Tab-separated table of C-alpha atoms in Angstrom:
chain	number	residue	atom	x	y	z
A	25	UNK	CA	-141.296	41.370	94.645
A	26	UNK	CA	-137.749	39.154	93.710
A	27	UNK	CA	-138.742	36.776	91.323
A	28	UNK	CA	-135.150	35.413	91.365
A	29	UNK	CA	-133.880	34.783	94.957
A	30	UNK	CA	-130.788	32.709	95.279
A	31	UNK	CA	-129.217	32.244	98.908
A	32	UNK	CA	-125.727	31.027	99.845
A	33	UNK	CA	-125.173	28.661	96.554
A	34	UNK	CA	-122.301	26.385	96.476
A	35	UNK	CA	-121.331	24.290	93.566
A	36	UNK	CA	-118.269	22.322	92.580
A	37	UNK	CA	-116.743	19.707	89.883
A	38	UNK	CA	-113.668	17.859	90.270
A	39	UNK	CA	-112.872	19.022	94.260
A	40	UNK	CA	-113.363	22.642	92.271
A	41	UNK	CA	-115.512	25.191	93.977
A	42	UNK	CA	-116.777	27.120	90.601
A	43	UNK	CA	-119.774	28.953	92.964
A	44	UNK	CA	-118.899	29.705	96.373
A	45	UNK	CA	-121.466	31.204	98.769
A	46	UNK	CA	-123.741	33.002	95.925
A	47	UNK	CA	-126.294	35.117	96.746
A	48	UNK	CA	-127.865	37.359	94.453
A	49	UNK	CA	-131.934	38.416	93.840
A	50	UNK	CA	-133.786	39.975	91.128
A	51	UNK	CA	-136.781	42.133	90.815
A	52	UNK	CA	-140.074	41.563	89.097
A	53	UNK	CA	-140.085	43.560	85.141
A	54	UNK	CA	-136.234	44.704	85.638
A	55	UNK	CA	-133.000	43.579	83.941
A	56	UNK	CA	-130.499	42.066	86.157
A	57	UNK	CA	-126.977	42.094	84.892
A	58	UNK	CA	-123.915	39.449	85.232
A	59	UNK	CA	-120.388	40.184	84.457
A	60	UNK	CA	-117.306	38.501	84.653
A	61	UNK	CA	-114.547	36.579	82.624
A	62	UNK	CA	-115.039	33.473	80.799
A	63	UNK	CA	-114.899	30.440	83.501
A	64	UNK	CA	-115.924	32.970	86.817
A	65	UNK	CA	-119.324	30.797	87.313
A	66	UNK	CA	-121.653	32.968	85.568
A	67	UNK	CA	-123.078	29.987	83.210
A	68	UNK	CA	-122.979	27.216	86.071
A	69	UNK	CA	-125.067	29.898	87.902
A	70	UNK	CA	-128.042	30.037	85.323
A	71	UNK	CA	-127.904	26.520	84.910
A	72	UNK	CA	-128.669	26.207	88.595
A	73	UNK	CA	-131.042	28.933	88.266
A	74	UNK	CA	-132.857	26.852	85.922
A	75	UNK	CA	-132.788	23.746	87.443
A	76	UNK	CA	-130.009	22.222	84.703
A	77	UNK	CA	-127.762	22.039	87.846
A	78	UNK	CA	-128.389	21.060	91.547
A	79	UNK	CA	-126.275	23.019	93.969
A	80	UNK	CA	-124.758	21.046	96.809
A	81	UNK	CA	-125.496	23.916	99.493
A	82	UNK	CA	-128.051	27.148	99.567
A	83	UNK	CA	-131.600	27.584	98.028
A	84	UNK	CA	-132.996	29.243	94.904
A	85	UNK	CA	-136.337	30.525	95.119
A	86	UNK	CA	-138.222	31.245	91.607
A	87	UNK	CA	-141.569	33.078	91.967
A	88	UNK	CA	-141.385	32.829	95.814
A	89	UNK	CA	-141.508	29.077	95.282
A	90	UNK	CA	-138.323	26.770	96.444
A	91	UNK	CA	-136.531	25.361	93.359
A	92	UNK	CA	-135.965	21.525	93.657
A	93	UNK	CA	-135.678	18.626	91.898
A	94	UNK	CA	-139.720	18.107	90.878
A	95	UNK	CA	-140.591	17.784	87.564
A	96	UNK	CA	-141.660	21.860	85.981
A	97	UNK	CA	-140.546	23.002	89.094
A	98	UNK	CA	-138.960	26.302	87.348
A	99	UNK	CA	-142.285	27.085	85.640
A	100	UNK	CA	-142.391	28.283	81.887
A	101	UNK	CA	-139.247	30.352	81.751
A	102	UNK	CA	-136.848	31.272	78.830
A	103	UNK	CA	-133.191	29.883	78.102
A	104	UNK	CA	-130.500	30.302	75.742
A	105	UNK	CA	-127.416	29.385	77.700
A	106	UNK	CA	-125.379	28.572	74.103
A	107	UNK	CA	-125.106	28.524	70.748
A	108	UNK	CA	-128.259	27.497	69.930
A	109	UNK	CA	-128.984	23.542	68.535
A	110	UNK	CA	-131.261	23.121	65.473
A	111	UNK	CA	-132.534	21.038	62.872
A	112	UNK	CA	-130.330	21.965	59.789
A	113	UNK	CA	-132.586	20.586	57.058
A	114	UNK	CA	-135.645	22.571	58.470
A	115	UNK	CA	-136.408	26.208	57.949
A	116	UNK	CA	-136.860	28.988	61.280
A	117	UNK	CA	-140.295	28.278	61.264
A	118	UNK	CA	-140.535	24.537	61.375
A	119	UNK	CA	-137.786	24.225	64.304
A	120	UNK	CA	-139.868	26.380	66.760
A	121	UNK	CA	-143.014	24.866	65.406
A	122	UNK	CA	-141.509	21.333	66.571
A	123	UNK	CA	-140.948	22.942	69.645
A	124	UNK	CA	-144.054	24.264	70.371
A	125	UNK	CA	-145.912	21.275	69.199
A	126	UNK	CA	-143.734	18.937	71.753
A	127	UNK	CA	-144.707	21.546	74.474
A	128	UNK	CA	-148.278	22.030	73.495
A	129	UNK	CA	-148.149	25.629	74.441
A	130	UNK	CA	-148.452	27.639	71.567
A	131	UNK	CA	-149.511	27.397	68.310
A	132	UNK	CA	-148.612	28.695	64.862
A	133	UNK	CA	-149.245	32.306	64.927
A	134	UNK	CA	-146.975	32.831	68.128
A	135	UNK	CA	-144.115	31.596	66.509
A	136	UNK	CA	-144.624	33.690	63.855
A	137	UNK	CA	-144.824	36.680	65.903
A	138	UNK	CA	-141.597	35.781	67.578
A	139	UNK	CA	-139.448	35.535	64.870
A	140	UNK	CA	-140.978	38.446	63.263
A	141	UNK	CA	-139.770	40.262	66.918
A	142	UNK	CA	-135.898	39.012	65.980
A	143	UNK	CA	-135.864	39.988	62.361
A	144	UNK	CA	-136.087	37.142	60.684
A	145	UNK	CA	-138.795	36.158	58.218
A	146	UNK	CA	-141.242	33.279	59.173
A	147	UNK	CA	-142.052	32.334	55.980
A	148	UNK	CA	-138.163	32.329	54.648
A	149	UNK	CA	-137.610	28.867	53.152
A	150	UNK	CA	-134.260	29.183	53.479
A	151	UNK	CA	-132.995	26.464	55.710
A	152	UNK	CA	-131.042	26.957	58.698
A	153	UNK	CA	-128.332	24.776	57.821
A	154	UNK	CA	-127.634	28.255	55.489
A	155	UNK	CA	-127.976	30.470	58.513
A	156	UNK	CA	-125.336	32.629	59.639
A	157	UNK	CA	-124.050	32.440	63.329
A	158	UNK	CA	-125.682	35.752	63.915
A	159	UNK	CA	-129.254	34.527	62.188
A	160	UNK	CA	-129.308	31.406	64.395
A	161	UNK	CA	-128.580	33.784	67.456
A	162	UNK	CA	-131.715	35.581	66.622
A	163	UNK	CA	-133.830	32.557	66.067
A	164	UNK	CA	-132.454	31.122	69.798
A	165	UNK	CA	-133.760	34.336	71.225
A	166	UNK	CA	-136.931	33.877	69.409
A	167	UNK	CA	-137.113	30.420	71.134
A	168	UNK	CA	-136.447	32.173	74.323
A	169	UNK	CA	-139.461	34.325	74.357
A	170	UNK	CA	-141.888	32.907	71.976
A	171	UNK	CA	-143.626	30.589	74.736
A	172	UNK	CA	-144.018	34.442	76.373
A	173	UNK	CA	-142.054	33.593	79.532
A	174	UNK	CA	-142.003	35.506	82.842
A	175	UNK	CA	-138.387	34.560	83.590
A	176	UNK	CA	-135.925	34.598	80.669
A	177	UNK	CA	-132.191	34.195	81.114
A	178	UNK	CA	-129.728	34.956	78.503
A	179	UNK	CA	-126.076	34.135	78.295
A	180	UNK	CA	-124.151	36.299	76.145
A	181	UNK	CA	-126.895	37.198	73.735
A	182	UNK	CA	-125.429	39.325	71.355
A	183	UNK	CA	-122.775	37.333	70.442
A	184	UNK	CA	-122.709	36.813	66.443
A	185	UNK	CA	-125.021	39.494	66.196
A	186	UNK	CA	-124.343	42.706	63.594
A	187	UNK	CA	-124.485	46.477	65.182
A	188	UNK	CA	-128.518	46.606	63.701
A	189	UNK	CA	-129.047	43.019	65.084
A	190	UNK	CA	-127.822	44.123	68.542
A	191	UNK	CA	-130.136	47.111	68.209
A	192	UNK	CA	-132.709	45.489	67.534
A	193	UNK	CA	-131.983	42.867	70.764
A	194	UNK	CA	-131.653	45.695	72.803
A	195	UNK	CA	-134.810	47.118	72.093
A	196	UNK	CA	-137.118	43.704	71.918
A	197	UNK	CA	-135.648	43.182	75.538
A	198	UNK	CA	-136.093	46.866	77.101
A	199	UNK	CA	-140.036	45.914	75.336
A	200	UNK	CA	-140.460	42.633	77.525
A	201	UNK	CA	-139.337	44.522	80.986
A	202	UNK	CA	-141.944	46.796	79.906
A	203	UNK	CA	-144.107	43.592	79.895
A	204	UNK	CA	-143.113	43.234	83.297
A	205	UNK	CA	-140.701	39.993	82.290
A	206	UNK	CA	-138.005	39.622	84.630
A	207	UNK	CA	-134.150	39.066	82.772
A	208	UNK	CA	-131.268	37.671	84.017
A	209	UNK	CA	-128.876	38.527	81.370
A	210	UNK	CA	-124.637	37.564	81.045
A	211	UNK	CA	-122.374	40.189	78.885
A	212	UNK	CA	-118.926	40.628	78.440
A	213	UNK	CA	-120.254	43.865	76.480
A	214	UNK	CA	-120.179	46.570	79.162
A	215	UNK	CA	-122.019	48.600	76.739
A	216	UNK	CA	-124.688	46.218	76.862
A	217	UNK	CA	-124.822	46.038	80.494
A	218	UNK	CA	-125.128	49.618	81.235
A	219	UNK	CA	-128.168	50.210	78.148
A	220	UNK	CA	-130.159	47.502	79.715
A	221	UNK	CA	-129.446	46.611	83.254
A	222	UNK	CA	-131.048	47.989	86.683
A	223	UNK	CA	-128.507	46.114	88.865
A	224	UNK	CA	-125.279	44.670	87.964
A	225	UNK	CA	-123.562	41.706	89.949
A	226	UNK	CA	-119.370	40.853	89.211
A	227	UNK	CA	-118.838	37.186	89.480
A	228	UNK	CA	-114.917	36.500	89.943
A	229	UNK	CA	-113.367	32.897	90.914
A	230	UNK	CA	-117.033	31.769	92.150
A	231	UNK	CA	-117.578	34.756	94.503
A	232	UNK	CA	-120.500	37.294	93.325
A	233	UNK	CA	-120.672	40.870	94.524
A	234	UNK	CA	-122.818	43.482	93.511
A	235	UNK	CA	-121.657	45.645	90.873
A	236	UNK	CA	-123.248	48.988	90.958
A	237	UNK	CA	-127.076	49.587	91.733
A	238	UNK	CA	-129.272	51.417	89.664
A	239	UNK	CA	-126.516	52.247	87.211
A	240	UNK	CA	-128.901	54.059	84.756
């Protein structure tokens, strides 16, 4: 079953085509890859994915379901598209407790677990303002998966991160397609891409191909 369908996508700024004729799908509980230079689309096409940006031709289907412009419409679904926003005075634990709380999902224990499944500590009182760029990369991917998503889509995840915090990434995300999670995931790490990834698509000037299939 393709949880992730996306048919003939088009989208533009400024008379600029930046996704031309896109097409790609994804597979229930496996690890799609995306590759490409900085600027080739990759990022506009996760933000279309989910639902940040509305393409001007083609469909996206999420969960067999057509993706438009109604409110939830992508469904509960993991992000981290940048460098992650926080609250500096607060510690890891109360920014994704604010979160949680505003999306009445969760509740205390799960955010725990989730930054326990980064590396950080929960009940570190250090506050983030303090955080390295690699901490706050972990604590963005433990706002990514601590609502337990089906869908999670990650944009150049590792950057910041130390060779043990990569590790450790690599691992927590071969666990959740073990979960039967489905990743859409954005390296410029080749590496990366060929530990993790059951399919590989090459995005260049707006135009996506498929890389390689089944590279393991």
């Amino acid at each position: 079953m393709n949880v992730i369908e996306v048919e003939k996508v088009s989208k533009s700024f400024s008379g600029r085509k930046v996704l031309d004729d896109v097409s790609l799908s994804v597979e229930k509980g496996t690890i799609c890859g995306l590759i490409g230079r900085n600027g080739s689309g990759k990022t506009v096409l996760m933000k279309c994915i989910c639902g940040f940006l509305i393409p001007e031709q083609g469909t996206i289907k999420l969960r067999g379901k057509t993706l438009d412009n109604k409110e939830n419409s992508v469904g509960n679904m993991g992000i981290i598209l940048e460098t992650p926003g926080f609250l500096e005075q607060e510690t890891a634990f109360n920014n994704l407790l604010y979160l949680a709380k505003l999306n009445g999902v969760i509740e205390k224990n799960k955010v725990r677990k989730a930054i326990k499944k980064v590396g950080l500590n929960p009940d570190d009182k250090k506050k983030v303002k303090k955080y390295s760029m690699g901490m706050r990369q972990r604590l963005g991917i433990a706002q990514a998966i601590m609502e337990d998503p089906d869908i999670i889509l990650l944009d150049e995840p590792m950057n910041s991160l130390d060779e043990q915090g990569v590790e450790l990434m690599r691992e927590l995300f071969l666990q959740l397609k073990r979960e039967e999670k489905t990743i859409l995931i954005a390296s410029h790490d080749m590496e990366d891409i060929h530990y993790l990834c059951d399919t590989v698509y090459r995005m260049t000037d707006g135009k996506l191909k498929q890389f390689k299939n089944n590279i393991k």
